[in-house]
mmCIF file of C-alpha atoms in Angstrom:
data_model
loop_
_atom_site.group_PDB
_atom_site.id
_atom_site.type_symbol
_atom_site.label_atom_id
_atom_site.label_comp_id
_atom_site.label_asym_id
_atom_site.label_seq_id
_atom_site.Cartn_x
_atom_site.Cartn_y
_atom_site.Cartn_z
ATOM 1 C CA UNK D 1 10.089 27.438 -4.275
ATOM 2 C CA UNK D 2 9.845 23.748 -5.070
ATOM 3 C CA UNK D 3 12.825 22.994 -2.872
ATOM 4 C CA UNK D 4 11.460 24.822 0.169
ATOM 5 C CA UNK D 5 8.089 23.076 -0.109
ATOM 6 C CA UNK D 6 9.928 19.761 -0.396
ATOM 7 C CA UNK D 7 11.902 20.547 2.758
ATOM 8 C CA UNK D 8 8.663 21.527 4.482
ATOM 9 C CA UNK D 9 7.048 18.215 3.544
ATOM 10 C CA UNK D 10 10.160 16.401 4.741
ATOM 11 C CA UNK D 11 10.044 18.097 8.135
ATOM 12 C CA UNK D 12 6.356 17.226 8.487
ATOM 13 C CA UNK D 13 7.083 13.576 7.693
ATOM 14 C CA UNK D 14 9.956 13.592 10.172
ATOM 15 C CA UNK D 15 7.712 15.077 12.856
ATOM 16 C CA UNK D 16 5.013 12.463 12.249
ATOM 17 C CA UNK D 17 7.562 9.658 12.393
ATOM 18 C CA UNK D 18 9.044 10.949 15.647
ATOM 19 C CA UNK D 19 5.592 11.296 17.192
ATOM 20 C CA UNK D 20 4.595 7.786 16.110
ATOM 21 C CA UNK D 21 7.843 6.294 17.402
ATOM 22 C CA UNK D 22 7.460 8.057 20.751
ATOM 23 C CA UNK D 23 3.868 6.852 21.022
ATOM 24 C CA UNK D 24 4.842 3.262 20.228
ATOM 25 C CA UNK D 25 7.721 3.451 22.673
ATOM 26 C CA UNK D 26 5.442 4.712 25.446
ATOM 27 C CA UNK D 27 2.925 1.998 24.629
ATOM 28 C CA UNK D 28 5.608 -0.691 24.896
ATOM 29 C CA UNK D 29 6.888 0.844 28.114
ATOM 30 C CA UNK D 30 3.444 0.863 29.712
ATOM 31 C CA UNK D 31 2.835 -2.721 28.592
ATOM 32 C CA UNK D 32 6.166 -3.689 30.121
ATOM 33 C CA UNK D 33 5.330 -1.958 33.398
ATOM 34 C CA UNK D 34 1.937 -3.644 33.584
ATOM 35 C CA UNK D 35 3.529 -7.025 32.902
ATOM 36 C CA UNK D 36 6.139 -6.357 35.557
ATOM 37 C CA UNK D 37 3.546 -5.395 38.158
ATOM 38 C CA UNK D 38 1.526 -8.527 37.348
ATOM 39 C CA UNK D 39 4.532 -10.799 37.757
ATOM 40 C CA UNK D 40 4.704 -12.988 40.897
ATOM 41 C CA UNK D 41 7.713 -11.029 42.187
ATOM 42 C CA UNK D 42 5.493 -8.105 43.151
ATOM 43 C CA UNK D 43 2.705 -10.217 44.594
#
């Protein structure tokens, strides 16, 4: 019982980490796109 609850907690942590990483990645990507569109090349 202890092992299964430990595995459950581990999967929750993994899910949170993946979600956070995806969110940070998307944030960086959108910042990059905004910076690119503001650059003189596109103006």
